[in-house]
PDB file of C-alpha atoms and ligand atoms in Angstrom:
ATOM      1  CA  UNK A   8     113.813  76.844 240.845  1.00 54.00           C
ATOM      2  CA  UNK A   9     112.326  77.921 244.146  1.00 77.00           C
ATOM      3  CA  UNK A  10     109.287  76.833 246.083  1.00 91.00           C
ATOM      4  CA  UNK A  11     108.218  75.446 249.416  1.00 96.00           C
ATOM      5  CA  UNK A  12     109.647  72.224 250.782  1.00 97.00           C
ATOM      6  CA  UNK A  13     107.576  69.691 252.695  1.00 97.00           C
ATOM      7  CA  UNK A  14     108.902  66.643 254.540  1.00 98.00           C
ATOM      8  CA  UNK A  15     106.938  63.581 255.606  1.00 97.00           C
ATOM      9  CA  UNK A  16     109.189  61.938 258.196  1.00 96.00           C
ATOM     10  CA  UNK A  17     108.245  58.286 258.584  1.00 92.00           C
ATOM     11  CA  UNK A  18     109.707  55.563 260.753  1.00 88.00           C
ATOM     12  CA  UNK A  19     111.673  54.039 257.857  1.00 91.00           C
ATOM     13  CA  UNK A  20     111.521  56.597 255.008  1.00 95.00           C
ATOM     14  CA  UNK A  21     111.432  60.356 254.712  1.00 97.00           C
ATOM     15  CA  UNK A  22     109.694  61.796 251.666  1.00 97.00           C
ATOM     16  CA  UNK A  23     110.441  65.362 250.623  1.00 97.00           C
ATOM     17  CA  UNK A  24     108.630  67.452 248.032  1.00 97.00           C
ATOM     18  CA  UNK A  25     109.211  70.836 246.444  1.00 97.00           C
ATOM     19  CA  UNK A  26     105.894  72.520 245.590  1.00 95.00           C
ATOM     20  CA  UNK A  27     105.144  75.691 243.638  1.00 93.00           C
ATOM     21  CA  UNK A  28     102.854  78.543 244.636  1.00 85.00           C
ATOM     22  CA  UNK A  29      99.796  76.567 243.492  1.00 84.00           C
ATOM     23  CA  UNK A  30     100.801  73.524 245.546  1.00 84.00           C
ATOM     24  CA  UNK A  31     101.914  71.474 242.513  1.00 91.00           C
ATOM     25  CA  UNK A  32     104.741  69.027 243.146  1.00 95.00           C
ATOM     26  CA  UNK A  33     107.849  70.099 241.194  1.00 95.00           C
ATOM     27  CA  UNK A  34     110.236  67.499 242.573  1.00 95.00           C
ATOM     28  CA  UNK A  35     110.319  64.732 245.152  1.00 96.00           C
ATOM     29  CA  UNK A  36     113.004  62.769 246.984  1.00 97.00           C
ATOM     30  CA  UNK A  37     112.912  59.748 249.271  1.00 96.00           C
ATOM     31  CA  UNK A  38     115.616  58.787 251.765  1.00 97.00           C
ATOM     32  CA  UNK A  39     115.922  56.275 254.602  1.00 97.00           C
ATOM     33  CA  UNK A  40     115.166  57.901 257.981  1.00 96.00           C
ATOM     34  CA  UNK A  41     118.020  57.850 260.480  1.00 96.00           C
ATOM     35  CA  UNK A  42     116.866  57.008 263.994  1.00 94.00           C
ATOM     36  CA  UNK A  43     117.189  59.302 266.984  1.00 93.00           C
ATOM     37  CA  UNK A  44     116.875  63.081 267.342  1.00 92.00           C
ATOM     38  CA  UNK A  45     120.201  63.815 265.607  1.00 93.00           C
ATOM     39  CA  UNK A  46     119.358  61.274 262.906  1.00 95.00           C
ATOM     40  CA  UNK A  47     116.029  62.946 262.133  1.00 95.00           C
ATOM     41  CA  UNK A  48     117.767  66.334 261.820  1.00 95.00           C
ATOM     42  CA  UNK A  49     120.460  64.858 259.516  1.00 96.00           C
ATOM     43  CA  UNK A  50     117.802  63.121 257.393  1.00 96.00           C
ATOM     44  CA  UNK A  51     115.791  66.329 257.021  1.00 96.00           C
ATOM     45  CA  UNK A  52     118.926  68.255 256.075  1.00 96.00           C
ATOM     46  CA  UNK A  53     119.890  65.637 253.475  1.00 96.00           C
ATOM     47  CA  UNK A  54     116.455  65.601 251.812  1.00 97.00           C
ATOM     48  CA  UNK A  55     116.303  69.417 251.728  1.00 96.00           C
ATOM     49  CA  UNK A  56     119.775  69.506 250.155  1.00 95.00           C
ATOM     50  CA  UNK A  57     118.606  67.125 247.393  1.00 95.00           C
ATOM     51  CA  UNK A  58     115.574  69.317 246.660  1.00 94.00           C
ATOM     52  CA  UNK A  59     117.609  72.518 246.315  1.00 88.00           C
ATOM     53  CA  UNK A  60     116.544  75.979 247.376  1.00 78.00           C
ATOM     54  CA  UNK A  61     113.252  76.249 249.186  1.00 86.00           C
ATOM     55  CA  UNK A  62     111.923  79.466 250.681  1.00 92.00           C
ATOM     56  CA  UNK A  63     110.453  77.556 253.649  1.00 96.00           C
ATOM     57  CA  UNK A  64     110.357  74.048 255.105  1.00 97.00           C
ATOM     58  CA  UNK A  65     107.420  72.322 256.773  1.00 97.00           C
ATOM     59  CA  UNK A  66     107.630  68.877 258.255  1.00 97.00           C
ATOM     60  CA  UNK A  67     105.233  66.291 259.545  1.00 97.00           C
ATOM     61  CA  UNK A  68     106.432  63.834 262.147  1.00 95.00           C
ATOM     62  CA  UNK A  69     104.701  60.963 263.974  1.00 92.00           C
ATOM     63  CA  UNK A  70     104.830  62.028 267.600  1.00 87.00           C
ATOM     64  CA  UNK A  71     103.653  64.587 270.109  1.00 89.00           C
ATOM     65  CA  UNK A  72     104.326  68.053 268.672  1.00 93.00           C
ATOM     66  CA  UNK A  73     104.427  71.409 270.450  1.00 93.00           C
ATOM     67  CA  UNK A  74     103.617  73.577 267.439  1.00 92.00           C
ATOM     68  CA  UNK A  75     104.395  76.862 269.196  1.00 93.00           C
ATOM     69  CA  UNK A  76     107.928  75.742 270.057  1.00 94.00           C
ATOM     70  CA  UNK A  77     108.435  73.522 267.005  1.00 95.00           C
ATOM     71  CA  UNK A  78     109.431  70.694 269.320  1.00 95.00           C
ATOM     72  CA  UNK A  79     108.645  66.989 269.294  1.00 94.00           C
ATOM     73  CA  UNK A  80     108.655  64.116 271.756  1.00 90.00           C
ATOM     74  CA  UNK A  81     107.241  60.589 272.042  1.00 85.00           C
ATOM     75  CA  UNK A  82     108.127  59.899 268.406  1.00 84.00           C
ATOM     76  CA  UNK A  83     108.807  56.356 269.561  1.00 80.00           C
ATOM     77  CA  UNK A  84     109.094  54.822 266.074  1.00 82.00           C
ATOM     78  CA  UNK A  85     111.875  57.313 265.309  1.00 88.00           C
ATOM     79  CA  UNK A  86     113.805  56.551 268.470  1.00 86.00           C
ATOM     80  CA  UNK A  87     112.845  59.967 269.896  1.00 86.00           C
ATOM     81  CA  UNK A  88     111.480  59.820 273.424  1.00 83.00           C
ATOM     82  CA  UNK A  89     111.903  61.514 276.775  1.00 82.00           C
ATOM     83  CA  UNK A  90     112.871  65.173 276.457  1.00 88.00           C
ATOM     84  CA  UNK A  91     111.378  67.637 273.967  1.00 92.00           C
ATOM     85  CA  UNK A  92     113.546  67.873 270.845  1.00 93.00           C
ATOM     86  CA  UNK A  93     113.670  71.478 269.474  1.00 95.00           C
ATOM     87  CA  UNK A  94     113.480  70.327 265.859  1.00 95.00           C
ATOM     88  CA  UNK A  95     112.433  73.693 264.401  1.00 96.00           C
ATOM     89  CA  UNK A  96     115.281  75.660 266.018  1.00 97.00           C
ATOM     90  CA  UNK A  97     117.908  73.078 265.070  1.00 96.00           C
ATOM     91  CA  UNK A  98     116.756  72.958 261.451  1.00 96.00           C
ATOM     92  CA  UNK A  99     116.353  76.719 261.090  1.00 96.00           C
ATOM     93  CA  UNK A 100     119.933  77.164 262.304  1.00 96.00           C
ATOM     94  CA  UNK A 101     121.205  74.660 259.717  1.00 94.00           C
ATOM     95  CA  UNK A 102     118.978  75.590 256.746  1.00 93.00           C
ATOM     96  CA  UNK A 103     118.621  79.359 257.157  1.00 94.00           C
ATOM     97  CA  UNK A 104     114.919  79.372 256.215  1.00 95.00           C
ATOM     98  CA  UNK A 105     111.724  79.310 258.321  1.00 96.00           C
ATOM     99  CA  UNK A 106     110.765  75.817 259.494  1.00 97.00           C
ATOM    100  CA  UNK A 107     107.371  74.633 260.791  1.00 97.00           C
ATOM    101  CA  UNK A 108     106.825  71.345 262.643  1.00 97.00           C
ATOM    102  CA  UNK A 109     103.491  69.554 262.910  1.00 96.00           C
ATOM    103  CA  UNK A 110     102.092  66.131 263.684  1.00 94.00           C
ATOM    104  CA  UNK A 111     102.053  63.796 260.642  1.00 95.00           C
ATOM    105  CA  UNK A 112      98.286  63.231 260.639  1.00 97.00           C
ATOM    106  CA  UNK A 113      97.650  66.980 260.750  1.00 97.00           C
ATOM    107  CA  UNK A 114      99.903  67.723 257.761  1.00 97.00           C
ATOM    108  CA  UNK A 115      98.244  64.895 255.820  1.00 97.00           C
ATOM    109  CA  UNK A 116      94.887  66.490 256.626  1.00 98.00           C
ATOM    110  CA  UNK A 117      96.112  69.850 255.274  1.00 97.00           C
ATOM    111  CA  UNK A 118      97.336  68.028 252.165  1.00 96.00           C
ATOM    112  CA  UNK A 119      93.956  66.342 251.695  1.00 97.00           C
ATOM    113  CA  UNK A 120      92.271  69.745 251.918  1.00 96.00           C
ATOM    114  CA  UNK A 121      94.641  71.189 249.298  1.00 94.00           C
ATOM    115  CA  UNK A 122      94.196  68.247 246.904  1.00 94.00           C
ATOM    116  CA  UNK A 123      90.413  68.020 247.243  1.00 94.00           C
ATOM    117  CA  UNK A 124      89.601  71.719 247.517  1.00 95.00           C
ATOM    118  CA  UNK A 125      87.192  70.757 250.321  1.00 96.00           C
ATOM    119  CA  UNK A 126      87.764  72.954 253.373  1.00 95.00           C
ATOM    120  CA  UNK A 127      85.648  70.968 255.806  1.00 97.00           C
ATOM    121  CA  UNK A 128      86.928  67.446 256.126  1.00 98.00           C
ATOM    122  CA  UNK A 129      88.129  64.764 258.442  1.00 98.00           C
ATOM    123  CA  UNK A 130      91.187  62.731 257.436  1.00 98.00           C
ATOM    124  CA  UNK A 131      91.100  59.275 258.980  1.00 98.00           C
ATOM    125  CA  UNK A 132      94.583  57.778 259.009  1.00 97.00           C
ATOM    126  CA  UNK A 133      94.437  53.976 259.077  1.00 97.00           C
ATOM    127  CA  UNK A 134      98.069  53.025 259.534  1.00 93.00           C
ATOM    128  CA  UNK A 135      99.653  50.945 262.269  1.00 90.00           C
ATOM    129  CA  UNK A 136      97.290  52.842 264.569  1.00 93.00           C
ATOM    130  CA  UNK A 137      94.143  54.874 263.985  1.00 96.00           C
ATOM    131  CA  UNK A 138      93.920  58.678 264.260  1.00 96.00           C
ATOM    132  CA  UNK A 139      92.054  61.520 262.613  1.00 98.00           C
ATOM    133  CA  UNK A 140      92.905  65.051 261.550  1.00 98.00           C
ATOM    134  CA  UNK A 141      90.198  67.707 261.519  1.00 98.00           C
ATOM    135  CA  UNK A 142      89.960  70.750 259.269  1.00 98.00           C
ATOM    136  CA  UNK A 143      86.647  72.373 260.153  1.00 98.00           C
ATOM    137  CA  UNK A 144      85.439  75.411 258.208  1.00 97.00           C
ATOM    138  CA  UNK A 145      88.972  75.744 256.861  1.00 96.00           C
ATOM    139  CA  UNK A 146      90.699  75.681 260.251  1.00 97.00           C
ATOM    140  CA  UNK A 147      92.883  72.876 261.604  1.00 96.00           C
ATOM    141  CA  UNK A 148      91.554  71.763 264.990  1.00 97.00           C
ATOM    142  CA  UNK A 149      94.449  70.599 267.184  1.00 94.00           C
ATOM    143  CA  UNK A 150      92.536  70.680 270.455  1.00 93.00           C
ATOM    144  CA  UNK A 151      93.338  72.306 273.778  1.00 90.00           C
ATOM    145  CA  UNK A 152      96.074  69.737 274.457  1.00 87.00           C
ATOM    146  CA  UNK A 153      96.715  68.503 270.912  1.00 87.00           C
ATOM    147  CA  UNK A 154      94.550  65.416 271.383  1.00 89.00           C
ATOM    148  CA  UNK A 155      91.802  66.314 268.897  1.00 94.00           C
ATOM    149  CA  UNK A 156      91.126  63.421 266.546  1.00 95.00           C
ATOM    150  CA  UNK A 157      92.542  60.664 268.785  1.00 94.00           C
ATOM    151  CA  UNK A 158      89.608  58.559 267.647  1.00 97.00           C
ATOM    152  CA  UNK A 159      91.649  55.360 267.897  1.00 96.00           C
ATOM    153  CA  UNK A 160      91.371  55.532 271.667  1.00 95.00           C
ATOM    154  CA  UNK A 161      87.610  55.804 271.879  1.00 97.00           C
ATOM    155  CA  UNK A 162      86.549  52.576 273.630  1.00 97.00           C
ATOM    156  CA  UNK A 163      83.685  50.772 271.899  1.00 95.00           C
ATOM    157  CA  UNK A 164      83.824  47.280 273.427  1.00 95.00           C
ATOM    158  CA  UNK A 165      83.944  46.737 277.213  1.00 95.00           C
ATOM    159  CA  UNK A 166      84.898  43.109 276.543  1.00 95.00           C
ATOM    160  CA  UNK A 167      87.500  43.960 273.889  1.00 95.00           C
ATOM    161  CA  UNK A 168      91.272  43.632 273.966  1.00 94.00           C
ATOM    162  CA  UNK A 169      93.395  45.837 276.220  1.00 95.00           C
ATOM    163  CA  UNK A 170      94.792  48.721 274.168  1.00 94.00           C
ATOM    164  CA  UNK A 171      98.355  50.107 274.302  1.00 89.00           C
ATOM    165  CA  UNK A 172      96.835  53.229 275.910  1.00 90.00           C
ATOM    166  CA  UNK A 173      95.629  51.215 278.904  1.00 94.00           C
ATOM    167  CA  UNK A 174      91.900  51.269 278.158  1.00 96.00           C
ATOM    168  CA  UNK A 175      89.956  48.252 276.937  1.00 97.00           C
ATOM    169  CA  UNK A 176      88.269  47.770 273.558  1.00 96.00           C
ATOM    170  CA  UNK A 177      89.518  50.955 271.833  1.00 97.00           C
ATOM    171  CA  UNK A 178      88.654  51.427 268.152  1.00 97.00           C
ATOM    172  CA  UNK A 179      92.363  51.000 267.369  1.00 96.00           C
ATOM    173  CA  UNK A 180      92.201  47.393 268.641  1.00 97.00           C
ATOM    174  CA  UNK A 181      89.812  46.622 265.752  1.00 97.00           C
ATOM    175  CA  UNK A 182      90.221  49.262 263.055  1.00 98.00           C
ATOM    176  CA  UNK A 183      93.947  49.684 262.464  1.00 96.00           C
ATOM    177  CA  UNK A 184      96.587  48.106 260.275  1.00 95.00           C
ATOM    178  CA  UNK A 185      98.085  46.399 263.327  1.00 94.00           C
ATOM    179  CA  UNK A 186      94.706  44.970 264.407  1.00 96.00           C
ATOM    180  CA  UNK A 187      93.976  43.807 260.869  1.00 96.00           C
ATOM    181  CA  UNK A 188      97.329  42.037 260.584  1.00 95.00           C
ATOM    182  CA  UNK A 189      96.922  40.368 263.976  1.00 94.00           C
ATOM    183  CA  UNK A 190      93.404  39.166 263.154  1.00 95.00           C
ATOM    184  CA  UNK A 191      94.305  37.885 259.687  1.00 94.00           C
ATOM    185  CA  UNK A 192      97.777  36.497 260.403  1.00 89.00           C
ATOM    186  CA  UNK A 193      97.923  35.350 264.038  1.00 76.00           C
ATOM    187  CA  UNK A 194     101.305  34.523 265.585  1.00 73.00           C
ATOM    188  CA  UNK A 195     103.234  36.849 263.290  1.00 69.00           C
ATOM    189  CA  UNK A 196     102.792  34.736 260.128  1.00 73.00           C
ATOM    190  CA  UNK A 197     103.261  36.494 256.771  1.00 73.00           C
ATOM    191  CA  UNK A 198     101.914  36.304 253.236  1.00 72.00           C
ATOM    192  CA  UNK A 199     105.362  36.774 251.742  1.00 78.00           C
ATOM    193  CA  UNK A 200     105.832  40.321 250.477  1.00 82.00           C
ATOM    194  CA  UNK A 201     102.125  41.096 250.235  1.00 88.00           C
ATOM    195  CA  UNK A 202     100.981  43.571 252.903  1.00 91.00           C
ATOM    196  CA  UNK A 203      98.400  41.984 255.260  1.00 94.00           C
ATOM    197  CA  UNK A 204      95.586  44.339 254.202  1.00 96.00           C
ATOM    198  CA  UNK A 205      96.063  43.484 250.515  1.00 96.00           C
ATOM    199  CA  UNK A 206      96.299  39.755 251.262  1.00 95.00           C
ATOM    200  CA  UNK A 207      93.181  39.848 253.442  1.00 97.00           C
ATOM    201  CA  UNK A 208      91.040  41.784 250.961  1.00 97.00           C
ATOM    202  CA  UNK A 209      92.189  39.568 248.067  1.00 97.00           C
ATOM    203  CA  UNK A 210      91.309  36.404 250.004  1.00 96.00           C
ATOM    204  CA  UNK A 211      87.915  37.865 250.949  1.00 98.00           C
ATOM    205  CA  UNK A 212      87.226  38.827 247.329  1.00 97.00           C
ATOM    206  CA  UNK A 213      88.085  35.228 246.338  1.00 98.00           C
ATOM    207  CA  UNK A 214      85.421  33.954 248.747  1.00 98.00           C
ATOM    208  CA  UNK A 215      87.531  32.781 251.724  1.00 97.00           C
ATOM    209  CA  UNK A 216      85.003  32.620 254.579  1.00 97.00           C
ATOM    210  CA  UNK A 217      87.447  33.522 257.366  1.00 97.00           C
ATOM    211  CA  UNK A 218      88.843  36.409 255.309  1.00 97.00           C
ATOM    212  CA  UNK A 219      85.344  37.775 254.734  1.00 98.00           C
ATOM    213  CA  UNK A 220      84.666  37.632 258.476  1.00 98.00           C
ATOM    214  CA  UNK A 221      87.955  39.389 259.384  1.00 98.00           C
ATOM    215  CA  UNK A 222      87.509  42.007 256.638  1.00 98.00           C
ATOM    216  CA  UNK A 223      83.940  42.768 257.655  1.00 98.00           C
ATOM    217  CA  UNK A 224      84.856  43.118 261.338  1.00 97.00           C
ATOM    218  CA  UNK A 225      87.675  45.508 260.398  1.00 98.00           C
ATOM    219  CA  UNK A 226      85.403  47.509 258.059  1.00 98.00           C
ATOM    220  CA  UNK A 227      82.720  47.723 260.763  1.00 98.00           C
ATOM    221  CA  UNK A 228      85.352  49.157 263.132  1.00 98.00           C
ATOM    222  CA  UNK A 229      86.386  51.790 260.573  1.00 98.00           C
ATOM    223  CA  UNK A 230      82.683  52.544 260.050  1.00 98.00           C
ATOM    224  CA  UNK A 231      82.317  53.011 263.834  1.00 98.00           C
ATOM    225  CA  UNK A 232      85.141  55.559 263.704  1.00 98.00           C
ATOM    226  CA  UNK A 233      83.548  57.355 260.739  1.00 98.00           C
ATOM    227  CA  UNK A 234      80.135  57.407 262.414  1.00 98.00           C
ATOM    228  CA  UNK A 235      81.581  58.759 265.679  1.00 97.00           C
ATOM    229  CA  UNK A 236      83.516  61.498 263.873  1.00 98.00           C
ATOM    230  CA  UNK A 237      80.513  62.472 261.763  1.00 97.00           C
ATOM    231  CA  UNK A 238      78.172  62.647 264.715  1.00 97.00           C
ATOM    232  CA  UNK A 239      80.729  64.728 266.648  1.00 97.00           C
ATOM    233  CA  UNK A 240      81.669  67.319 264.010  1.00 97.00           C
ATOM    234  CA  UNK A 241      79.574  66.557 260.876  1.00 98.00           C
ATOM    235  CA  UNK A 242      82.278  67.132 258.232  1.00 98.00           C
ATOM    236  CA  UNK A 243      81.388  67.467 254.550  1.00 97.00           C
ATOM    237  CA  UNK A 244      83.845  64.711 253.631  1.00 97.00           C
ATOM    238  CA  UNK A 245      85.793  61.916 255.275  1.00 98.00           C
ATOM    239  CA  UNK A 246      89.060  61.018 253.547  1.00 98.00           C
ATOM    240  CA  UNK A 247      90.560  57.625 254.337  1.00 98.00           C
ATOM    241  CA  UNK A 248      94.366  57.713 254.392  1.00 97.00           C
ATOM    242  CA  UNK A 249      97.324  55.924 255.960  1.00 94.00           C
ATOM    243  CA  UNK A 250      98.964  52.707 254.803  1.00 93.00           C
ATOM    244  CA  UNK A 251      95.756  50.640 254.679  1.00 96.00           C
ATOM    245  CA  UNK A 252      94.179  53.194 252.311  1.00 96.00           C
ATOM    246  CA  UNK A 253      96.425  51.881 249.505  1.00 94.00           C
ATOM    247  CA  UNK A 254      93.647  49.288 249.136  1.00 96.00           C
ATOM    248  CA  UNK A 255      91.692  52.026 247.352  1.00 96.00           C
ATOM    249  CA  UNK A 256      88.171  51.316 246.112  1.00 96.00           C
ATOM    250  CA  UNK A 257      87.760  47.933 247.868  1.00 97.00           C
ATOM    251  CA  UNK A 258      88.338  49.682 251.216  1.00 98.00           C
ATOM    252  CA  UNK A 259      85.799  52.410 250.409  1.00 98.00           C
ATOM    253  CA  UNK A 260      83.308  49.723 249.325  1.00 98.00           C
ATOM    254  CA  UNK A 261      83.752  47.654 252.497  1.00 98.00           C
ATOM    255  CA  UNK A 262      83.438  50.680 254.812  1.00 98.00           C
ATOM    256  CA  UNK A 263      80.473  52.068 252.841  1.00 98.00           C
ATOM    257  CA  UNK A 264      78.703  48.684 253.083  1.00 98.00           C
ATOM    258  CA  UNK A 265      79.294  48.660 256.850  1.00 98.00           C
ATOM    259  CA  UNK A 266      77.948  52.223 257.191  1.00 98.00           C
ATOM    260  CA  UNK A 267      74.815  51.304 255.218  1.00 98.00           C
ATOM    261  CA  UNK A 268      74.306  48.224 257.411  1.00 97.00           C
ATOM    262  CA  UNK A 269      74.585  50.411 260.531  1.00 96.00           C
ATOM    263  CA  UNK A 270      72.059  52.859 259.050  1.00 97.00           C
ATOM    264  CA  UNK A 271      69.572  50.144 258.029  1.00 97.00           C
ATOM    265  CA  UNK A 272      67.680  50.337 261.331  1.00 96.00           C
ATOM    266  CA  UNK A 273      67.972  54.124 261.748  1.00 97.00           C
ATOM    267  CA  UNK A 274      66.219  56.600 259.461  1.00 97.00           C
ATOM    268  CA  UNK A 275      68.169  59.300 261.347  1.00 98.00           C
ATOM    269  CA  UNK A 276      71.554  57.767 260.506  1.00 97.00           C
ATOM    270  CA  UNK A 277      70.429  56.942 256.960  1.00 97.00           C
ATOM    271  CA  UNK A 278      69.454  60.595 256.420  1.00 98.00           C
ATOM    272  CA  UNK A 279      73.060  61.663 257.139  1.00 97.00           C
ATOM    273  CA  UNK A 280      74.389  59.590 254.182  1.00 97.00           C
ATOM    274  CA  UNK A 281      77.709  58.811 255.841  1.00 98.00           C
ATOM    275  CA  UNK A 282      78.594  56.269 253.137  1.00 97.00           C
ATOM    276  CA  UNK A 283      78.273  59.019 250.543  1.00 97.00           C
ATOM    277  CA  UNK A 284      80.897  61.157 252.328  1.00 97.00           C
ATOM    278  CA  UNK A 285      83.741  58.609 252.166  1.00 97.00           C
ATOM    279  CA  UNK A 286      86.696  59.172 249.845  1.00 96.00           C
ATOM    280  CA  UNK A 287      90.129  57.623 249.694  1.00 96.00           C
ATOM    281  CA  UNK A 288      93.270  59.726 249.460  1.00 93.00           C
ATOM    282  CA  UNK A 289      94.716  59.713 245.894  1.00 88.00           C
ATOM    283  CA  UNK A 290      97.286  56.908 245.840  1.00 85.00           C
ATOM    284  CA  UNK A 291      99.734  58.768 243.596  1.00 85.00           C
ATOM    285  CA  UNK A 292      99.937  61.946 245.690  1.00 90.00           C
ATOM    286  CA  UNK A 293     102.326  62.480 248.639  1.00 95.00           C
ATOM    287  CA  UNK A 294      99.545  64.050 250.665  1.00 96.00           C
ATOM    288  CA  UNK A 295     101.432  64.500 253.975  1.00 97.00           C
ATOM    289  CA  UNK A 296     104.517  66.048 252.348  1.00 97.00           C
ATOM    290  CA  UNK A 297     102.344  68.426 250.300  1.00 97.00           C
ATOM    291  CA  UNK A 298     100.464  69.441 253.459  1.00 97.00           C
ATOM    292  CA  UNK A 299     103.775  69.994 255.258  1.00 97.00           C
ATOM    293  CA  UNK A 300     105.009  72.254 252.445  1.00 97.00           C
ATOM    294  CA  UNK A 301     101.825  74.327 252.588  1.00 95.00           C
ATOM    295  CA  UNK A 302     102.081  74.559 256.370  1.00 94.00           C
ATOM    296  CA  UNK A 303     105.677  75.750 256.154  1.00 91.00           C
ATOM    297  CA  UNK A 304     104.686  78.411 253.636  1.00 89.00           C
ATOM    298  CA  UNK A 305     101.984  79.842 255.874  1.00 80.00           C
TER     299      UNK A 305
HETATM  300 ZN1   ZN B 409      93.460  52.975 273.313  1.00 91.68          ZN
END
């Protein structure tokens, strides 16, 4: 069995898929991610070995990626910082097949395009942070310096919290998994094994007044991100992804309600039907790994 291999390298787990010529997933494997540059290479090698022969390998990694050189740095959650790590060259030498390296949000965006068949979309990744990937008229937009889609660092509130990037009141300080958890569970409290987003939305659905307030503030922040992206590049579809998107329909409903509320006073905004463009990434599909496989093949 041959096909293209895609790897989604996360801070704790690495997911690998083998896809056929039509992009269908033939096999998938999940392994713990080893930290550090050497650890990432060993993890990738291990997952590829489990999947068998692939004619190419693409990988998505959370960090700053030099696509031309296939190198990564500032992948802080993987223990990779400082110097550029030539991931493509190291893996090509070990695997003997072509390897492509790309930022994790960008490969997820390519995967969302493949799964939806829509070639003009923005993928909004709501994970620990907030970032978007842009495929416009079928072409991935990385930006002149790779910063396209860094929507999480658009400041919206001059009185807001100081962001990790050094600015104040960035979208990420309101509309991210980290911001949601901090607002719902101050002081690092937990709801047992239930992820904060699920616990918050369940409490809000049950009528908890504070939960409704926190949920609605979060949803309004996501809606701000959607509105900004739509007004900047007017994509046909916005796909919500990242860890928080496992909420599914309740997330789409909350963000759609917030978009309609924002449009209530603006016939212009209402005419753009932003709420009608929101989708959530299919929960059962490894969208980033599929996108990585397709990237590696091209
Ligand atoms: Zn910021």
